[in-house]
CSV table of C-alpha atoms in Angstrom, one decimal:
chain,number,residue,atom,x,y,z
A,1,MET,CA,-80.3,71.2,-109.7
A,2,SER,CA,-76.7,70.4,-109.1
A,3,THR,CA,-73.9,72.9,-109.7
A,4,THR,CA,-70.4,72.0,-110.6
A,5,THR,CA,-67.4,74.1,-109.9
A,6,ALA,CA,-64.6,74.4,-112.4
A,7,PRO,CA,-61.4,72.6,-111.2
A,8,ALA,CA,-58.8,75.0,-109.9
A,9,ARG,CA,-55.9,75.6,-112.2
A,10,PRO,CA,-52.7,74.2,-111.0
A,11,GLN,CA,-50.2,76.8,-110.0
A,12,ALA,CA,-47.0,77.0,-112.0
A,13,VAL,CA,-44.1,75.6,-110.1
A,14,ARG,CA,-41.1,77.9,-110.2
A,15,ARG,CA,-37.9,76.2,-111.1
A,16,PRO,CA,-34.8,76.6,-108.8
A,17,GLY,CA,-33.0,78.5,-111.6
A,18,ASP,CA,-35.9,81.0,-111.8
A,19,ARG,CA,-35.8,81.5,-108.1
A,20,ILE,CA,-32.1,82.0,-108.1
A,21,PHE,CA,-32.2,84.5,-111.0
A,22,GLY,CA,-35.2,86.4,-109.5
A,23,GLY,CA,-33.4,86.6,-106.1
A,24,ALA,CA,-30.2,87.8,-107.8
A,25,ALA,CA,-32.0,90.4,-109.8
A,26,VAL,CA,-33.8,91.8,-106.7
A,27,GLY,CA,-30.6,91.7,-104.7
A,28,SER,CA,-28.7,93.6,-107.4
A,29,GLY,CA,-31.3,96.3,-107.5
A,30,VAL,CA,-31.3,96.6,-103.7
A,31,LEU,CA,-27.5,96.7,-103.7
A,32,ILE,CA,-27.4,99.5,-106.1
A,33,LEU,CA,-29.8,101.6,-103.9
A,34,ILE,CA,-27.7,100.8,-100.8
A,35,THR,CA,-24.5,101.8,-102.6
A,36,LEU,CA,-26.1,105.0,-103.8
A,37,ALA,CA,-27.2,105.8,-100.3
A,38,ALA,CA,-23.8,104.9,-98.9
A,39,VAL,CA,-22.1,107.3,-101.3
A,40,ALA,CA,-24.5,110.1,-100.4
A,41,ALA,CA,-24.0,109.5,-96.7
A,42,PHE,CA,-20.2,109.4,-97.0
A,43,LEU,CA,-20.1,112.7,-99.0
A,44,LEU,CA,-22.5,114.4,-96.5
A,45,TYR,CA,-20.4,113.1,-93.5
A,46,GLN,CA,-17.2,114.4,-95.0
A,47,ALA,CA,-18.7,117.7,-96.1
A,48,TRP,CA,-20.5,118.5,-92.8
A,49,PRO,CA,-17.5,120.2,-91.1
A,50,ALA,CA,-17.3,122.7,-93.9
A,51,ILE,CA,-21.1,123.2,-93.9
A,52,VAL,CA,-21.2,124.1,-90.3
A,53,ALA,CA,-17.8,126.0,-90.3
A,54,ASP,CA,-17.5,129.7,-90.2
A,55,PRO,CA,-17.6,131.1,-93.8
A,56,THR,CA,-14.1,132.6,-93.4
A,57,GLU,CA,-12.6,129.1,-92.7
A,58,VAL,CA,-13.8,127.5,-95.9
A,59,ARG,CA,-11.9,127.5,-99.2
A,60,GLY,CA,-12.1,131.0,-100.7
A,61,GLU,CA,-12.9,132.6,-97.3
A,62,GLN,CA,-16.3,134.0,-98.6
A,63,GLY,CA,-18.6,131.1,-97.9
A,64,LEU,CA,-19.6,127.8,-99.6
A,65,LEU,CA,-22.1,129.4,-102.0
A,66,TRP,CA,-19.4,131.8,-103.3
A,67,TYR,CA,-17.0,128.9,-103.8
A,68,VAL,CA,-19.3,126.1,-105.1
A,69,GLY,CA,-21.7,128.3,-107.1
A,70,PRO,CA,-19.3,129.2,-110.0
A,71,LEU,CA,-18.1,125.6,-110.1
A,72,ILE,CA,-21.6,124.3,-110.6
A,73,PHE,CA,-22.2,126.9,-113.2
A,74,GLY,CA,-19.0,126.0,-115.1
A,75,THR,CA,-19.8,122.3,-114.9
A,76,LEU,CA,-23.2,122.7,-116.4
A,77,LEU,CA,-22.0,125.2,-119.0
A,78,SER,CA,-19.2,123.1,-120.3
A,79,SER,CA,-21.4,119.9,-120.3
A,80,ILE,CA,-24.2,121.7,-122.2
A,81,ILE,CA,-21.8,123.0,-124.8
A,82,ALA,CA,-20.4,119.4,-125.3
A,83,LEU,CA,-23.9,118.0,-125.5
A,84,VAL,CA,-25.1,120.6,-128.1
A,85,ILE,CA,-22.1,119.8,-130.3
A,86,ALA,CA,-22.1,116.0,-129.9
A,87,PHE,CA,-25.9,115.3,-130.0
A,88,PRO,CA,-26.5,116.0,-133.7
A,89,LEU,CA,-23.2,114.5,-134.7
A,90,SER,CA,-23.9,111.3,-132.9
A,91,ILE,CA,-27.3,110.9,-134.5
A,92,GLY,CA,-25.9,111.7,-138.0
A,93,ILE,CA,-23.0,109.2,-137.6
A,94,ALA,CA,-25.2,106.5,-136.2
A,95,LEU,CA,-27.7,106.9,-139.0
A,96,PHE,CA,-24.9,106.7,-141.6
A,97,ILE,CA,-23.5,103.6,-140.1
A,98,SER,CA,-26.9,101.9,-139.6
A,99,HIS,CA,-28.7,102.9,-142.8
A,100,TYR,CA,-26.4,104.4,-145.4
A,101,ALA,CA,-22.9,103.0,-145.3
A,102,PRO,CA,-22.1,99.7,-147.1
A,103,ARG,CA,-21.8,96.7,-144.7
A,104,ARG,CA,-18.0,96.5,-144.6
A,105,LEU,CA,-17.6,100.2,-144.2
A,106,ALA,CA,-20.3,100.2,-141.4
A,107,GLN,CA,-18.5,97.4,-139.6
A,108,GLY,CA,-15.2,99.2,-139.7
A,109,LEU,CA,-16.7,102.5,-138.6
A,110,GLY,CA,-18.4,100.7,-135.7
A,111,TYR,CA,-15.1,99.3,-134.5
A,112,VAL,CA,-13.5,102.7,-134.7
A,113,ILE,CA,-16.3,104.3,-132.7
A,114,ASP,CA,-16.0,101.6,-130.0
A,115,LEU,CA,-12.2,102.1,-129.9
A,116,LEU,CA,-12.6,105.8,-129.5
A,117,ALA,CA,-14.8,105.2,-126.4
A,118,ALA,CA,-11.8,103.4,-124.8
A,119,VAL,CA,-9.3,106.2,-125.2
A,120,PRO,CA,-8.2,107.7,-121.8
A,121,SER,CA,-9.4,111.2,-121.1
A,122,ILE,CA,-5.9,112.4,-120.4
A,123,ILE,CA,-5.1,111.8,-124.1
A,124,PHE,CA,-8.0,114.0,-125.2
A,125,GLY,CA,-6.8,116.6,-122.7
A,126,LEU,CA,-3.2,116.6,-124.1
A,127,TRP,CA,-4.6,116.9,-127.6
A,128,GLY,CA,-6.8,119.8,-126.6
A,129,LEU,CA,-4.0,121.6,-124.9
A,130,SER,CA,-1.7,121.1,-128.0
A,131,ILE,CA,-4.3,122.6,-130.4
A,132,ALA,CA,-5.6,125.3,-128.1
A,133,THR,CA,-3.2,128.0,-129.4
A,134,GLU,CA,-3.8,127.0,-133.0
A,135,ALA,CA,-7.5,127.5,-132.5
A,136,VAL,CA,-7.1,131.2,-131.5
A,137,PRO,CA,-7.4,132.5,-135.1
A,138,SER,CA,-10.7,130.6,-135.4
A,139,PHE,CA,-11.9,132.1,-132.1
A,140,ASN,CA,-11.0,135.5,-133.3
A,141,VAL,CA,-13.1,135.0,-136.4
A,142,ILE,CA,-16.0,133.8,-134.2
A,143,SER,CA,-15.6,136.8,-132.0
A,144,GLU,CA,-15.5,139.2,-135.0
A,145,TYR,CA,-18.7,138.0,-136.6
A,146,LEU,CA,-20.6,136.8,-133.6
A,147,GLY,CA,-19.3,139.1,-130.9
A,148,TRP,CA,-22.7,140.7,-130.5
A,149,ILE,CA,-23.9,137.5,-128.9
A,150,PRO,CA,-22.9,137.5,-125.2
A,151,LEU,CA,-21.5,134.0,-125.4
A,152,PHE,CA,-18.8,135.1,-127.9
A,153,GLY,CA,-18.2,138.6,-126.5
A,154,GLY,CA,-15.2,139.9,-124.6
A,155,GLN,CA,-11.5,139.8,-125.3
A,156,VAL,CA,-10.3,136.5,-126.9
A,157,THR,CA,-7.5,135.0,-124.9
A,158,VAL,CA,-4.2,134.3,-126.7
A,159,THR,CA,-3.8,130.9,-125.1
A,160,GLY,CA,-6.9,129.4,-126.5
A,161,ARG,CA,-7.6,127.7,-123.2
A,162,THR,CA,-11.2,128.7,-123.0
A,163,MET,CA,-14.6,127.3,-122.1
A,164,LEU,CA,-15.4,126.7,-125.7
A,165,MET,CA,-12.3,124.6,-126.1
A,166,ILE,CA,-13.3,122.5,-123.1
A,167,GLY,CA,-16.7,122.1,-124.7
A,168,ILE,CA,-15.2,120.9,-127.9
A,169,VAL,CA,-12.9,118.4,-126.2
A,170,LEU,CA,-15.7,117.1,-124.0
A,171,ALA,CA,-17.9,116.7,-127.1
A,172,ILE,CA,-15.3,114.6,-128.8
A,173,MET,CA,-15.0,112.5,-125.6
A,174,ILE,CA,-18.7,111.8,-125.3
A,175,LEU,CA,-19.4,111.4,-129.0
A,176,PRO,CA,-18.3,107.7,-129.2
A,177,ILE,CA,-20.6,106.4,-126.4
A,178,MET,CA,-23.6,108.4,-127.7
A,179,THR,CA,-23.0,107.2,-131.2
A,180,ALA,CA,-22.7,103.6,-130.1
A,181,VAL,CA,-26.0,103.8,-128.2
A,182,ASN,CA,-27.8,105.5,-131.1
A,183,ARG,CA,-26.4,103.0,-133.6
A,184,GLU,CA,-27.7,100.0,-131.6
A,185,VAL,CA,-31.1,101.6,-131.1
A,186,PHE,CA,-31.5,102.5,-134.8
A,187,LEU,CA,-30.6,98.9,-135.8
A,188,GLN,CA,-33.4,97.6,-133.6
A,189,THR,CA,-36.1,99.3,-135.7
A,190,PRO,CA,-38.5,96.5,-137.0
A,191,ARG,CA,-37.6,95.7,-140.5
A,192,LEU,CA,-41.3,95.5,-141.5
A,193,HIS,CA,-41.8,99.1,-140.4
A,194,GLU,CA,-39.0,100.2,-142.7
A,195,GLU,CA,-40.2,98.1,-145.6
A,196,ALA,CA,-43.8,99.3,-145.2
A,197,SER,CA,-42.7,102.9,-145.3
A,198,LEU,CA,-40.5,102.4,-148.4
A,199,ALA,CA,-43.4,100.4,-150.1
A,200,LEU,CA,-45.7,103.4,-149.7
A,201,GLY,CA,-43.2,105.5,-151.7
A,202,ALA,CA,-41.1,107.1,-149.0
A,203,THR,CA,-37.5,108.0,-149.7
A,204,ARG,CA,-34.8,106.6,-147.5
A,205,TRP,CA,-34.7,109.8,-145.5
A,206,GLU,CA,-38.5,110.0,-145.2
A,207,MET,CA,-38.4,106.3,-144.0
A,208,ILE,CA,-35.8,107.2,-141.4
A,209,ARG,CA,-37.8,110.2,-140.2
A,210,GLN,CA,-41.1,108.2,-140.1
A,211,THR,CA,-39.9,105.0,-138.5
A,212,VAL,CA,-36.3,104.9,-137.3
A,213,ILE,CA,-36.2,108.2,-135.3
A,214,PRO,CA,-39.6,107.8,-133.6
A,215,PHE,CA,-38.8,104.2,-132.7
A,216,GLY,CA,-35.4,105.1,-131.2
A,217,ARG,CA,-36.3,108.4,-129.5
A,218,SER,CA,-36.1,107.1,-125.9
A,219,GLY,CA,-32.8,105.3,-126.7
A,220,VAL,CA,-31.4,108.5,-128.2
A,221,ILE,CA,-32.3,110.4,-125.0
A,222,SER,CA,-30.7,107.7,-122.9
A,223,GLY,CA,-27.5,107.9,-124.9
A,224,ALA,CA,-27.5,111.7,-124.6
A,225,MET,CA,-27.8,111.4,-120.8
A,226,LEU,CA,-24.9,108.9,-120.7
A,227,GLY,CA,-22.8,111.3,-122.6
A,228,LEU,CA,-23.9,114.2,-120.4
A,229,GLY,CA,-23.0,112.2,-117.3
A,230,ARG,CA,-19.5,111.6,-118.5
A,231,ALA,CA,-19.1,115.3,-119.4
A,232,LEU,CA,-20.3,116.3,-115.9
A,233,GLY,CA,-17.7,114.1,-114.2
A,234,GLU,CA,-14.8,114.7,-116.5
A,235,THR,CA,-11.6,115.6,-114.6
A,236,MET,CA,-8.3,115.3,-116.4
A,237,ALA,CA,-9.1,117.0,-119.7
A,238,VAL,CA,-10.6,119.9,-117.8
A,239,ALA,CA,-7.7,120.1,-115.4
A,240,ILE,CA,-5.2,120.1,-118.1
A,241,ILE,CA,-6.8,122.7,-120.4
A,242,LEU,CA,-8.8,125.2,-118.4
A,243,SER,CA,-7.4,127.9,-116.2
A,244,PRO,CA,-10.5,128.6,-114.1
A,245,SER,CA,-11.5,131.7,-112.2
A,246,ALA,CA,-13.9,132.0,-109.3
A,247,ARG,CA,-16.6,133.9,-111.1
A,248,TYR,CA,-19.7,133.5,-113.2
A,249,SER,CA,-19.1,134.2,-116.9
A,250,TRP,CA,-21.1,133.4,-120.0
A,251,GLU,CA,-18.1,134.4,-122.3
A,252,LEU,CA,-16.8,131.3,-124.0
A,253,LEU,CA,-13.7,132.8,-125.6
A,254,THR,CA,-12.1,134.7,-122.8
A,255,SER,CA,-9.7,133.6,-120.0
A,256,ALA,CA,-12.3,134.5,-117.3
A,257,SER,CA,-13.9,131.1,-117.4
A,258,ALA,CA,-15.6,129.4,-114.4
A,259,GLY,CA,-14.0,126.1,-113.4
A,260,THR,CA,-15.8,122.7,-113.1
A,261,ILE,CA,-16.3,120.7,-109.9
A,262,ALA,CA,-14.4,117.6,-111.1
A,263,GLY,CA,-11.5,119.6,-112.4
A,264,ASP,CA,-11.3,121.7,-109.2
A,265,ILE,CA,-11.3,118.6,-107.0
A,266,ALA,CA,-8.6,117.0,-109.1
A,267,LEU,CA,-6.3,120.0,-108.9
A,268,ASN,CA,-6.7,120.9,-105.2
A,269,PHE,CA,-7.5,117.7,-103.3
A,270,PRO,CA,-3.9,116.4,-102.9
A,271,GLU,CA,-2.7,119.7,-101.3
A,272,SER,CA,-5.8,120.4,-99.1
A,273,PHE,CA,-6.4,119.4,-95.5
A,274,GLY,CA,-8.8,120.2,-92.7
A,275,VAL,CA,-11.8,122.3,-93.6
A,276,GLU,CA,-10.4,123.0,-97.0
A,277,ARG,CA,-10.6,119.3,-97.9
A,278,ASN,CA,-14.1,119.2,-96.4
A,279,THR,CA,-15.0,122.0,-98.7
A,280,LEU,CA,-14.0,119.9,-101.7
A,281,PHE,CA,-16.3,117.2,-100.4
A,282,VAL,CA,-19.1,119.8,-100.5
A,283,SER,CA,-18.3,120.3,-104.2
A,284,GLY,CA,-18.4,116.5,-104.7
A,285,LEU,CA,-21.8,116.4,-102.9
A,286,ALA,CA,-23.0,119.2,-105.2
A,287,LEU,CA,-21.9,117.2,-108.3
A,288,PHE,CA,-23.6,114.1,-106.9
A,289,VAL,CA,-26.9,116.0,-106.5
A,290,VAL,CA,-26.6,117.6,-110.0
A,291,THR,CA,-25.9,114.3,-111.7
A,292,LEU,CA,-28.8,112.7,-109.8
A,293,LEU,CA,-31.2,115.5,-110.9
A,294,VAL,CA,-30.1,115.2,-114.5
A,295,ASN,CA,-30.7,111.5,-114.5
A,296,MET,CA,-34.1,111.9,-112.9
A,297,PHE,CA,-35.0,114.5,-115.5
A,298,ALA,CA,-33.9,112.1,-118.3
A,299,ARG,CA,-36.0,109.3,-116.8
A,300,TRP,CA,-39.0,111.7,-116.7
A,301,ILE,CA,-38.6,112.6,-120.3
A,302,ILE,CA,-38.3,108.9,-121.4
A,303,SER,CA,-41.4,108.0,-119.3
A,304,ARG,CA,-43.4,110.7,-121.1
A,305,ARG,CA,-42.2,109.5,-124.5
A,306,ALA,CA,-42.6,105.8,-123.7
A,307,GLU,CA,-45.8,105.3,-125.7
A,308,PHE,CA,-44.1,106.7,-128.8
A,309,SER,CA,-40.8,104.7,-128.5
A,310,GLY,CA,-39.8,101.2,-129.3
A,311,ALA,CA,-40.0,100.2,-125.7
A,312,ASN,CA,-43.6,99.1,-126.1
């Protein structure tokens, strides 16, 4: 009994264009990793003299932890405030543009959002500085009715240059990029899913809750992390508005607000030298690590939610 073997399938021949594109994609990914490692190595090299120096020689004369700790705390606090304010607003604006507004109005609002993302940060800083004093009466009202909450306790400063004002300004700064990402994600929702939900008797809001938001969940998280990344690294707006103090403070309406890493570097780097400048590189290294951890945490959240998102 003779047996016959099936003929081997011919292997697909890769075109030169595919090879070039594949090599360029791999090279770009490797280049990003090399650049990231080079930045980390540069910061560590510049910060090492301050790390090994006597604590009395570093900026503040009480050690690196005493100096960098409040700055990390202030950076995270201001960024979280901005994210808490901007996150629901960006979702609401994106849903209005993508599913509620008439086509012409939606196009105009989309252009405005994109233009706001291109406004320089110093403009927002000057705007925040100009309205800081006018916001003091509102801060007094918040302190009067919500002063029992530690965040709004303490003596309200008469200048208005508080951590809450920084959070509001940062929220306005990150709102355009978060809204733009959310809008594009919501517009990618399959039309058949939306029509099926409406055909089953759902209202427009129920359709959005059942199809649009679950589909775009991972994209919304990505947009939030983009906004948080910008808030963490913002310099000029913080440097213009905030008068920092080297202390930990949860009070958002007082003058005893912790500074941010980026703002502190922007204010002190031109006048520093020697170990003091190396101390600022320690702050930069700390900001690099914080940003890296935030992005890793965001990727972990997205990977957990991937099966419920529109990525699959």
